């Protein structure tokens, strides 16, 4: 028996010795006789290349880009690995991603975008793009970024560290669209109407002013199998993320507190965005696009966005936890932006999009737009809450801006379902809006289980307003001016259903709750609308096949056709 115990003890000791030796070997630093930078074996995680081993200082003063790019190249040449940023501040110009490489930002690690005005060096030049006339400069170039990659596969940026774009510009030099009447109506609140001053963002500058500057934190073009997880971005420039033509993209638990767009997901397929917080008072927070930047129309499709916060707090107050709302920051005079949107760039269109469990706070509402020829179809939005809404809580727009090659036809907006929405304290100037254009109707829209509370204050004079068509304009709820309805304005639509929808106001509003114009096939079931005595609930103009049932405060009504009717 004692002999058996001794054998077991010796066997266990030998096994322990082998495990220790293997672990030590895995952690041993391998270097060549020439003293090249070293890499550590990280067991199941693959090979780890510390940027400090390649000469990075992480002191916030030395430009560490050459060392970082060497580490990335070494990992790529070896078939892949993890490039590690330990605690420190890494001052950088353009970091060039490679296939099969992960950047890992450890706790306390910060990648700091260098400012060419303060530090010797420059960002990579924006590459030529013959198609840049169909979208602004920022959407048309990728190399002029803090971190960029093109034609890559199997790349990741992970870890709890921070990317801060102190040295990035928000500029996007392209001539601004002319201001048109009705852009910025304000008599129910907000700023003053009229043309804005010269843009501080540089849209009036020639593209040459961008040479040597960086205007994106992360830019990816024509990549696949990309994961972005757990890090934060502060002041990401024109885009904290521009992903164009990226397939199999996962963005999870990323926090962005930025001075223009958060995530721009452009012409991408098979995308998963989850558990992210994006604060962007100056521009959109999470926005799906389908531009012509690749030289052809490519749909953004098969996308889920879930469990996210979008907001328009003061810049920096998401990450520091103060959530301030002291400064009105916006690219126009409609108040903070910070929303979730499909569009504006919409050449390729949007298909098979599922959005759920989103919180909007102190920002604009949900916007689904296609104006450049692509279809927007098969979209569901479910479980949304909004507070302090800066314009329309729900905005669906089919237009004909057609910033696209000659011959492009008007697209389509159809098969959209929005359900389980609560919006409180919405801007009184704008109802929710579903709007096509003459000859091109929005089709097959269903709104279910929705509660919207507007600030109210509308007058009978505003109820008589006739909103302009504005077929070719940039899509924004304020494009039509103040709405003649306080709850929902529907124009040029076919097959609209409302089921268990309620609208109300916090101050008396003398406009009708619902106005329908050029609508065929509208079914209102179990709809409730607050009203002031003498104000109608419904106003119909050129409407056919209209039904309202079990709704308050009107009786069940069936209208075969009405040129003009109020009740």
Coordinates of C-alpha atoms in Angstrom, one line a residue:
X1 CA 0.0 0.0 0.0
X2 CA 2.8 2.4 0.9
X3 CA 4.6 1.5 -2.4
X4 CA 1.4 2.4 -4.3
X5 CA 1.2 5.7 -2.5
X6 CA 4.8 6.5 -3.3
X7 CA 4.3 5.7 -7.0
X8 CA 1.2 8.0 -7.1
X9 CA 3.2 10.8 -5.4
X10 CA 6.1 10.5 -7.8
X11 CA 3.7 10.5 -10.8
X12 CA 1.9 13.6 -9.5
X13 CA 5.2 15.4 -8.9
X14 CA 6.4 14.6 -12.4
X15 CA 3.2 15.8 -13.9
X16 CA 3.3 19.0 -11.9
X17 CA 6.9 19.6 -12.9
X18 CA 6.0 19.2 -16.6
X19 CA 3.1 21.6 -16.3
X20 CA 5.3 24.2 -14.6
X21 CA 8.0 23.8 -17.2
X22 CA 5.4 24.1 -20.0
X23 CA 3.9 27.3 -18.4
X24 CA 7.4 28.8 -18.0
X25 CA 8.2 28.0 -21.6
X26 CA 5.0 29.5 -22.8
X27 CA 5.8 32.7 -20.9
X28 CA 9.4 32.9 -21.9
X29 CA 10.4 35.8 -24.1
X30 CA 11.8 34.7 -27.4
X31 CA 14.3 37.0 -29.1
X32 CA 16.8 36.8 -31.9
X33 CA 20.5 37.2 -31.5
X34 CA 20.1 40.7 -33.0
X35 CA 17.9 41.8 -30.1
X36 CA 14.7 42.2 -32.0
X37 CA 11.5 43.0 -30.2
X38 CA 10.0 40.1 -28.3
X39 CA 6.7 38.3 -28.2
X40 CA 5.1 36.3 -25.4
X41 CA 3.2 33.1 -25.9
X42 CA -0.2 33.4 -24.3
X43 CA -1.3 29.8 -24.3
X44 CA -4.8 29.5 -25.9
X45 CA -4.8 33.2 -26.7
X46 CA -2.1 33.0 -29.2
X47 CA 1.0 35.2 -29.4
X48 CA 1.0 38.6 -27.6
X49 CA 3.2 41.4 -29.0
X50 CA 3.6 44.2 -26.5
X51 CA 4.0 47.5 -28.2
X52 CA 6.5 48.5 -25.5
X53 CA 8.7 45.7 -26.5
X54 CA 8.8 47.3 -30.0
X55 CA 9.9 50.6 -28.6
X56 CA 6.6 52.4 -27.6
X57 CA 7.0 54.7 -24.6
X58 CA 3.4 55.2 -23.6
X59 CA 4.3 58.5 -22.0
X60 CA 1.9 60.7 -23.9
X61 CA 4.7 62.8 -25.4
X62 CA 6.6 60.5 -27.7
X63 CA 5.0 59.5 -31.0
X64 CA 4.5 55.8 -30.6
X65 CA 3.1 55.1 -34.1
X66 CA 6.2 53.6 -35.6
X67 CA 6.6 51.1 -32.8
X68 CA 2.9 50.2 -32.8
X69 CA 2.9 49.6 -36.6
X70 CA 6.0 47.4 -36.3
X71 CA 4.2 45.3 -33.6
X72 CA 1.2 44.9 -35.9
X73 CA 3.4 43.9 -38.9
X74 CA 5.2 41.4 -36.8
X75 CA 2.0 39.8 -35.6
X76 CA 0.6 39.7 -39.1
X77 CA 3.8 38.2 -40.5
X78 CA 3.7 35.4 -37.9
X79 CA 0.2 34.5 -39.0
X80 CA -1.6 36.5 -36.4
X81 CA -1.6 37.5 -32.7
X82 CA -2.5 40.1 -30.2
X83 CA -0.9 43.5 -30.0
X84 CA -1.0 44.6 -26.4
X85 CA -1.2 48.1 -25.1
X86 CA -0.4 48.0 -21.4
X87 CA -1.2 51.0 -19.1
X88 CA 0.1 54.2 -20.5
X89 CA -0.8 57.0 -23.0
X90 CA 0.3 56.3 -26.6
X91 CA 0.5 59.4 -28.8
X92 CA -0.2 58.3 -32.3
X93 CA -0.8 59.3 -35.9
X94 CA -2.2 56.6 -38.3
X95 CA -2.2 53.1 -37.0
X96 CA -2.5 50.6 -39.8
X97 CA -4.4 47.4 -39.0
X98 CA -3.5 44.0 -40.6
X99 CA -5.4 40.8 -41.0
X100 CA -5.5 38.3 -38.2
X101 CA -4.4 40.9 -35.6
X102 CA -6.1 42.0 -32.4
X103 CA -5.4 45.3 -30.7
X104 CA -5.9 44.8 -27.0
X105 CA -6.2 48.0 -24.8
X106 CA -5.6 47.0 -21.3
X107 CA -6.9 48.9 -18.2
X108 CA -5.2 52.2 -18.1
X109 CA -4.2 52.2 -21.7
X110 CA -5.1 55.2 -23.9
X111 CA -4.4 55.7 -27.6
X112 CA -4.2 59.5 -28.0
X113 CA -4.7 61.0 -31.4
X114 CA -1.8 63.5 -32.1
X115 CA -2.5 67.0 -33.2
X116 CA -0.3 67.9 -36.2
X117 CA -0.4 71.5 -35.0
X118 CA 1.3 70.5 -31.8
X119 CA 3.3 67.4 -32.7
X120 CA 5.6 66.8 -35.6
X121 CA 4.1 64.3 -38.0
X122 CA 0.9 63.7 -39.9
X123 CA -1.9 61.2 -40.6
X124 CA -1.9 59.2 -43.7
X125 CA -3.3 61.1 -46.7
X126 CA -6.8 60.5 -47.9
X127 CA -6.7 58.1 -50.7
X128 CA -8.2 59.1 -54.1
X129 CA -11.9 58.3 -54.6
X130 CA -13.5 59.2 -57.9
X131 CA -16.9 58.6 -56.3
X132 CA -16.6 61.2 -53.6
X133 CA -19.0 63.6 -55.2
X134 CA -21.9 61.4 -54.1
X135 CA -21.2 61.7 -50.4
X136 CA -19.2 64.0 -48.2
X137 CA -15.4 63.9 -47.8
X138 CA -15.6 62.0 -44.5
X139 CA -17.6 59.1 -45.9
X140 CA -15.3 58.9 -49.0
X141 CA -11.9 58.3 -47.4
X142 CA -10.5 55.9 -44.8
X143 CA -6.7 56.2 -44.6
X144 CA -6.8 59.7 -42.9
X145 CA -7.7 58.1 -39.6
X146 CA -6.2 57.3 -36.3
X147 CA -6.8 53.5 -36.8
X148 CA -7.6 52.2 -40.2
X149 CA -7.7 49.0 -42.3
X150 CA -8.7 48.0 -45.8
X151 CA -9.3 44.6 -47.4
X152 CA -8.6 42.8 -44.1
X153 CA -10.1 39.8 -42.4
X154 CA -10.2 38.6 -38.8
X155 CA -9.4 41.8 -37.0
X156 CA -10.4 43.0 -33.6
X157 CA -10.1 45.9 -31.2
X158 CA -10.7 44.7 -27.6
X159 CA -10.2 45.6 -24.0
X160 CA -11.3 48.2 -21.4
X161 CA -8.9 51.0 -22.6
X162 CA -9.7 54.3 -24.2
X163 CA -9.2 55.9 -27.7
X164 CA -9.3 59.6 -27.5
X165 CA -9.3 61.8 -30.5
X166 CA -7.9 65.0 -29.1
X167 CA -5.9 65.7 -32.3
X168 CA -8.7 64.7 -34.8
X169 CA -10.7 67.2 -36.7
X170 CA -14.5 67.2 -37.1
X171 CA -14.2 68.7 -40.6
X172 CA -15.8 67.3 -43.7
X173 CA -15.0 69.7 -46.5
X174 CA -17.8 69.7 -49.0
X175 CA -20.0 72.7 -50.0
X176 CA -23.1 72.9 -47.8
X177 CA -26.5 72.6 -49.3
X178 CA -28.3 75.9 -49.6
X179 CA -30.6 76.8 -46.8
X180 CA -34.2 76.6 -48.0
X181 CA -37.4 78.0 -46.5
X182 CA -38.9 75.8 -43.9
X183 CA -35.6 74.3 -42.7
X184 CA -35.7 75.6 -39.2
X185 CA -39.1 76.7 -38.0
X186 CA -39.1 77.6 -34.4
X187 CA -42.2 79.4 -33.2
X188 CA -43.1 76.6 -30.8
X189 CA -39.7 76.5 -29.2
X190 CA -36.0 76.1 -30.0
X191 CA -33.7 78.6 -31.6
X192 CA -34.4 81.4 -34.1
X193 CA -35.3 80.7 -37.7
X194 CA -33.1 81.9 -40.6
X195 CA -29.9 81.0 -42.2
X196 CA -27.1 79.7 -39.9
X197 CA -23.6 81.4 -39.8
X198 CA -20.6 79.9 -41.6
X199 CA -20.2 76.3 -40.5
X200 CA -17.5 75.8 -37.9
X201 CA -17.0 72.2 -39.1
X202 CA -15.3 73.2 -42.4
X203 CA -17.9 72.1 -44.9
X204 CA -17.0 75.2 -47.0
X205 CA -13.3 74.4 -47.2
X206 CA -11.6 72.7 -50.1
X207 CA -10.5 69.1 -49.6
X208 CA -6.8 70.0 -49.6
X209 CA -7.2 71.4 -46.1
X210 CA -7.5 67.8 -44.9
X211 CA -4.1 66.7 -46.1
X212 CA -2.1 65.5 -43.1
X213 CA -5.2 65.7 -40.8
X214 CA -7.1 62.8 -39.3
X215 CA -10.9 62.9 -39.0
X216 CA -11.9 59.4 -37.9
X217 CA -11.0 57.4 -34.8
X218 CA -11.5 54.0 -36.5
X219 CA -12.1 53.5 -40.3
X220 CA -12.6 50.1 -42.0
X221 CA -13.2 49.5 -45.7
X222 CA -14.0 46.1 -47.4
X223 CA -13.1 44.0 -44.4
X224 CA -14.8 40.9 -42.9
X225 CA -14.9 39.2 -39.6
X226 CA -14.4 42.3 -37.4
X227 CA -15.0 42.5 -33.7
X228 CA -15.0 45.7 -31.6
X229 CA -15.6 45.2 -27.9
X230 CA -15.3 46.8 -24.5
X231 CA -13.3 49.9 -25.2
X232 CA -14.4 53.6 -25.1
X233 CA -14.0 56.5 -27.5
X234 CA -13.8 60.2 -26.5
X235 CA -14.1 62.8 -29.2
X236 CA -13.7 60.6 -32.2
X237 CA -13.7 63.3 -34.9
X238 CA -16.1 63.2 -37.8
X239 CA -16.7 59.5 -37.1
X240 CA -15.8 57.5 -34.0
X241 CA -16.3 54.5 -36.4
X242 CA -16.7 54.5 -40.1
X243 CA -17.2 50.9 -41.4
X244 CA -17.8 50.7 -45.1
X245 CA -18.4 47.4 -47.0
X246 CA -17.6 45.4 -43.8
X247 CA -19.2 42.0 -43.5
X248 CA -19.6 40.0 -40.2
X249 CA -19.2 43.0 -38.0
X250 CA -19.7 42.7 -34.2
X251 CA -19.8 45.8 -31.9
X252 CA -20.4 45.0 -28.3
X253 CA -20.1 47.0 -25.0
X254 CA -18.4 50.0 -26.7
X255 CA -18.9 53.4 -25.1
X256 CA -18.6 56.5 -27.3
X257 CA -18.8 60.1 -26.2
X258 CA -18.0 62.1 -29.3
X259 CA -18.1 65.4 -31.1
X260 CA -19.8 64.2 -34.3
X261 CA -21.1 60.8 -35.5
X262 CA -20.7 57.7 -33.3
X263 CA -21.1 54.6 -35.4
X264 CA -21.5 55.0 -39.2
X265 CA -22.2 51.5 -40.6
X266 CA -22.2 52.0 -44.3
X267 CA -23.0 49.3 -47.0
X268 CA -22.3 46.5 -44.4
X269 CA -23.8 43.0 -44.1
X270 CA -24.3 40.7 -41.2
X271 CA -23.8 43.3 -38.4
X272 CA -24.5 42.9 -34.7
X273 CA -24.5 46.0 -32.4
X274 CA -25.2 45.4 -28.8
X275 CA -24.9 46.9 -25.3
X276 CA -23.4 50.1 -26.5
X277 CA -23.8 53.7 -25.2
X278 CA -23.3 56.4 -27.8
X279 CA -23.5 60.1 -26.9
X280 CA -23.2 62.5 -29.8
X281 CA -24.9 65.9 -29.4
X282 CA -23.5 67.3 -32.6
X283 CA -24.5 64.5 -34.9
X284 CA -26.0 61.0 -35.1
X285 CA -25.2 58.3 -32.6
X286 CA -25.8 55.0 -34.3
X287 CA -26.5 55.4 -38.0
X288 CA -26.9 52.8 -40.8
X289 CA -26.0 54.1 -44.3
X290 CA -25.6 52.8 -47.8
X291 CA -23.5 55.4 -49.7
X292 CA -21.9 55.2 -53.1
X293 CA -18.4 55.5 -51.7
X294 CA -17.4 52.1 -53.0
X295 CA -18.2 53.0 -56.5
X296 CA -21.4 51.0 -56.6
X297 CA -24.7 50.7 -54.7
X298 CA -24.4 48.1 -51.9
X299 CA -27.2 47.5 -49.4
X300 CA -26.8 47.5 -45.6
X301 CA -28.6 44.3 -44.6
X302 CA -29.0 41.6 -42.0
X303 CA -28.4 44.0 -39.1
X304 CA -29.4 43.8 -35.5
X305 CA -29.1 46.6 -33.0
X306 CA -30.1 45.9 -29.4
X307 CA -29.6 47.0 -25.8
X308 CA -28.2 50.4 -26.6
X309 CA -28.4 54.0 -25.3
X310 CA -28.3 56.9 -27.7
X311 CA -28.1 60.5 -26.3
X312 CA -27.3 64.1 -26.8
X313 CA -25.7 65.0 -23.4
X314 CA -22.9 67.5 -23.3
X315 CA -19.7 66.1 -24.8
X316 CA -17.7 64.1 -22.2
X317 CA -20.5 63.8 -19.7
X318 CA -21.4 60.2 -20.7
X319 CA -18.0 58.9 -19.8
X320 CA -17.6 60.9 -16.7
X321 CA -21.1 60.0 -15.5
X322 CA -22.4 63.6 -15.1
X323 CA -24.9 63.4 -18.1
X324 CA -25.0 67.2 -18.4
X325 CA -27.5 69.0 -20.6
X326 CA -26.2 72.5 -20.3
X327 CA -25.0 73.2 -23.9
X328 CA -27.2 73.0 -27.0
X329 CA -24.8 71.3 -29.5
X330 CA -26.0 70.5 -32.9
X331 CA -25.1 70.8 -36.6
X332 CA -28.3 72.9 -37.1
X333 CA -30.7 74.7 -34.9
X334 CA -33.0 71.7 -34.1
X335 CA -31.1 70.9 -30.8
X336 CA -28.9 67.9 -29.9
X337 CA -28.9 65.0 -32.4
X338 CA -27.6 61.8 -30.8
X339 CA -30.2 59.5 -32.3
X340 CA -30.5 56.1 -34.1
X341 CA -31.1 56.5 -37.8
X342 CA -31.2 54.7 -41.2
X343 CA -29.9 57.2 -43.9
X344 CA -29.2 59.8 -45.0
X345 CA -26.8 58.2 -47.6
X346 CA -29.1 55.6 -49.1
X347 CA -27.9 54.6 -52.5
X348 CA -27.9 50.8 -51.8
X349 CA -30.8 50.9 -49.4
X350 CA -31.5 48.8 -46.2
X351 CA -32.9 45.3 -45.9
X352 CA -33.7 43.0 -43.0
X353 CA -33.0 45.3 -40.1
X354 CA -34.0 44.5 -36.5
X355 CA -33.7 47.2 -33.8
X356 CA -34.8 46.5 -30.2
X357 CA -34.4 47.6 -26.6
X358 CA -33.1 51.1 -27.4
X359 CA -33.1 54.1 -25.0
X360 CA -33.2 57.6 -26.5
X361 CA -32.4 60.5 -24.0
X362 CA -32.2 64.2 -24.7
X363 CA -31.8 63.7 -28.5
X364 CA -33.8 63.5 -31.7
X365 CA -36.1 60.6 -32.4
X366 CA -36.0 57.5 -34.5
X367 CA -35.4 58.3 -38.2
X368 CA -35.8 55.8 -41.1
X369 CA -34.9 57.6 -44.4
X370 CA -34.2 56.6 -48.0
X371 CA -33.7 59.5 -50.4
X372 CA -30.9 58.4 -52.8
X373 CA -32.6 55.6 -54.8
X374 CA -32.2 52.5 -52.5
X375 CA -35.0 50.5 -51.0
X376 CA -35.7 50.6 -47.2
X377 CA -37.7 47.4 -46.5
X378 CA -38.3 44.7 -43.9
X379 CA -37.4 46.7 -40.9
X380 CA -38.7 46.1 -37.3
X381 CA -38.2 48.4 -34.3
X382 CA -39.3 47.1 -30.9
X383 CA -39.1 48.1 -27.3
X384 CA -38.0 51.8 -27.4
X385 CA -38.2 54.5 -24.8
X386 CA -37.5 58.2 -25.4
X387 CA -37.4 61.2 -23.1
X388 CA -36.8 64.8 -23.9
X389 CA -37.2 64.3 -27.7
X390 CA -35.8 67.1 -29.7
X391 CA -37.9 66.6 -32.9
X392 CA -40.2 63.9 -34.3
X393 CA -40.3 60.8 -32.2
X394 CA -40.9 58.7 -35.3
X395 CA -39.8 60.0 -38.8
X396 CA -40.2 57.9 -42.0
X397 CA -39.1 59.6 -45.2
X398 CA -39.0 58.5 -48.8
X399 CA -37.5 61.3 -50.9
X400 CA -35.8 62.0 -54.2
X401 CA -32.6 63.8 -53.2
X402 CA -30.8 61.3 -55.5
X403 CA -27.2 62.2 -54.7
X404 CA -26.3 59.3 -57.1
X405 CA -25.2 58.7 -60.6
X406 CA -27.4 60.0 -63.4
X407 CA -30.4 57.9 -64.1
X408 CA -31.0 56.7 -60.5
X409 CA -34.7 56.3 -59.8
X410 CA -36.6 57.0 -56.6
X411 CA -36.4 54.1 -54.2
X412 CA -39.0 52.5 -51.9
X413 CA -39.9 52.5 -48.3
X414 CA -42.1 49.5 -47.3
X415 CA -42.7 46.8 -44.8
X416 CA -41.8 48.6 -41.6
X417 CA -43.1 47.6 -38.2
X418 CA -42.6 49.8 -35.1
X419 CA -43.9 48.5 -31.8
X420 CA -43.8 49.0 -28.0
X421 CA -42.6 52.6 -28.0
X422 CA -43.0 55.2 -25.2
X423 CA -41.9 58.8 -25.9
X424 CA -42.3 61.6 -23.3
X425 CA -41.7 65.3 -23.6
X426 CA -41.5 65.5 -27.4
X427 CA -40.8 68.7 -29.3
X428 CA -44.1 70.5 -30.0
X429 CA -43.2 71.7 -33.4
X430 CA -43.3 68.3 -35.1
X431 CA -45.6 65.4 -35.0
X432 CA -44.4 62.0 -35.9
X433 CA -44.1 61.9 -39.7
X434 CA -44.6 59.3 -42.4
X435 CA -44.0 61.0 -45.7
X436 CA -43.4 59.9 -49.3
X437 CA -43.5 62.1 -52.3
X438 CA -46.1 62.5 -55.1
X439 CA -46.2 59.4 -57.2
X440 CA -44.0 57.4 -54.7
X441 CA -45.8 56.3 -51.6
X442 CA -44.5 54.9 -48.3
X443 CA -46.1 51.4 -48.2
X444 CA -47.1 48.9 -45.6
X445 CA -46.3 50.5 -42.2
X446 CA -47.6 49.2 -39.0
X447 CA -47.4 51.0 -35.6
X448 CA -48.4 49.0 -32.6
X449 CA -48.5 49.6 -28.8
X450 CA -47.1 53.2 -28.9
X451 CA -47.5 56.0 -26.4
X452 CA -46.3 59.5 -27.3
X453 CA -46.6 62.6 -25.1
X454 CA -45.8 65.9 -26.8
X455 CA -45.2 69.3 -25.1
X456 CA -48.2 70.8 -26.9
X457 CA -48.9 74.4 -27.4
X458 CA -50.0 74.4 -31.1
X459 CA -52.5 76.9 -32.4
X460 CA -55.3 76.9 -34.9
X461 CA -53.1 79.0 -37.2
X462 CA -50.6 76.2 -37.2
X463 CA -53.3 73.7 -37.9
X464 CA -54.0 75.5 -41.2
X465 CA -50.4 75.2 -42.4
X466 CA -49.7 73.3 -45.6
X467 CA -46.3 71.7 -45.4
X468 CA -44.2 71.9 -48.6
X469 CA -43.3 68.8 -50.4
X470 CA -39.5 69.3 -50.5
X471 CA -38.9 66.2 -52.6
X472 CA -35.2 66.8 -53.2
X473 CA -34.2 68.2 -49.8
X474 CA -32.0 66.7 -47.2
X475 CA -34.3 64.7 -44.9
X476 CA -34.9 66.0 -41.5
X477 CA -38.3 66.4 -39.7
X478 CA -37.9 70.2 -39.7
X479 CA -37.8 70.2 -43.5
X480 CA -41.5 70.6 -43.6
X481 CA -41.9 73.3 -41.1
X482 CA -44.3 73.1 -38.1
X483 CA -46.8 70.4 -38.5
X484 CA -50.5 71.0 -38.9
X485 CA -51.1 68.0 -36.6
X486 CA -49.6 67.4 -33.2
X487 CA -49.6 63.6 -33.1
X488 CA -49.0 62.0 -36.5
X489 CA -48.8 63.5 -40.0
X490 CA -49.1 61.0 -42.9
X491 CA -48.7 62.0 -46.6
X492 CA -48.3 59.9 -49.7
X493 CA -48.7 56.5 -48.1
X494 CA -50.4 53.2 -48.8
X495 CA -51.4 50.6 -46.3
X496 CA -50.8 52.2 -42.9
X497 CA -52.1 50.5 -39.7
X498 CA -52.2 51.8 -36.2
X499 CA -53.1 49.4 -33.4
X500 CA -53.2 50.4 -29.7
X501 CA -51.6 53.8 -30.3
X502 CA -52.1 56.8 -28.0
X503 CA -51.0 60.4 -28.4
X504 CA -51.3 63.3 -26.0
X505 CA -49.9 66.6 -24.9
X506 CA -48.6 68.3 -21.8
X507 CA -50.1 71.7 -22.8
X508 CA -53.3 72.3 -24.7
X509 CA -52.8 71.9 -28.5
X510 CA -55.4 73.1 -31.0
X511 CA -54.2 71.0 -33.9
X512 CA -55.8 67.7 -34.8
X513 CA -54.1 64.6 -33.5
X514 CA -53.9 62.9 -36.9
X515 CA -53.7 64.5 -40.4
X516 CA -53.7 62.2 -43.5
X517 CA -53.1 63.5 -47.0
X518 CA -53.0 61.4 -50.2
X519 CA -53.3 58.1 -48.2
X520 CA -54.9 54.9 -49.4
X521 CA -55.7 52.1 -47.0
X522 CA -55.4 53.4 -43.4
X523 CA -56.7 51.3 -40.5
X524 CA -56.8 52.9 -37.0
X525 CA -57.8 50.3 -34.3
X526 CA -57.9 51.0 -30.6
X527 CA -56.3 54.5 -31.0
X528 CA -56.6 57.2 -28.3
X529 CA -56.0 60.9 -28.8
X530 CA -56.1 63.7 -26.3
X531 CA -58.0 66.7 -27.7
X532 CA -59.1 70.2 -26.9
X533 CA -62.8 71.2 -27.3
X534 CA -63.4 72.3 -30.8
X535 CA -60.3 70.7 -32.3
X536 CA -60.8 67.6 -34.5
X537 CA -59.1 64.3 -33.9
X538 CA -58.8 63.5 -37.6
X539 CA -58.2 65.6 -40.7
X540 CA -58.4 63.8 -44.0
X541 CA -57.4 65.2 -47.4
X542 CA -57.6 63.0 -50.5
X543 CA -57.9 59.8 -48.5
X544 CA -59.5 56.6 -49.5
X545 CA -60.3 53.3 -47.7
X546 CA -60.0 54.7 -44.2
X547 CA -61.3 53.0 -41.1
X548 CA -61.2 53.9 -37.4
X549 CA -62.6 51.4 -34.8
X550 CA -62.8 51.2 -31.0
X551 CA -61.0 54.5 -30.7
X552 CA -61.3 57.5 -28.4
X553 CA -62.8 60.1 -28.7
X554 CA -64.4 59.2 -32.1
X555 CA -67.1 56.8 -33.1
X556 CA -66.3 53.9 -35.4
X557 CA -66.0 55.4 -38.9
X558 CA -65.6 54.0 -42.4
X559 CA -64.6 56.4 -45.2
X560 CA -64.5 55.1 -48.8
X561 CA -63.2 58.4 -50.1
X562 CA -62.8 61.9 -48.7
X563 CA -61.4 64.9 -50.5
X564 CA -61.7 66.9 -47.3
X565 CA -63.1 65.7 -43.9
X566 CA -62.6 66.5 -40.3
X567 CA -64.1 64.8 -37.3

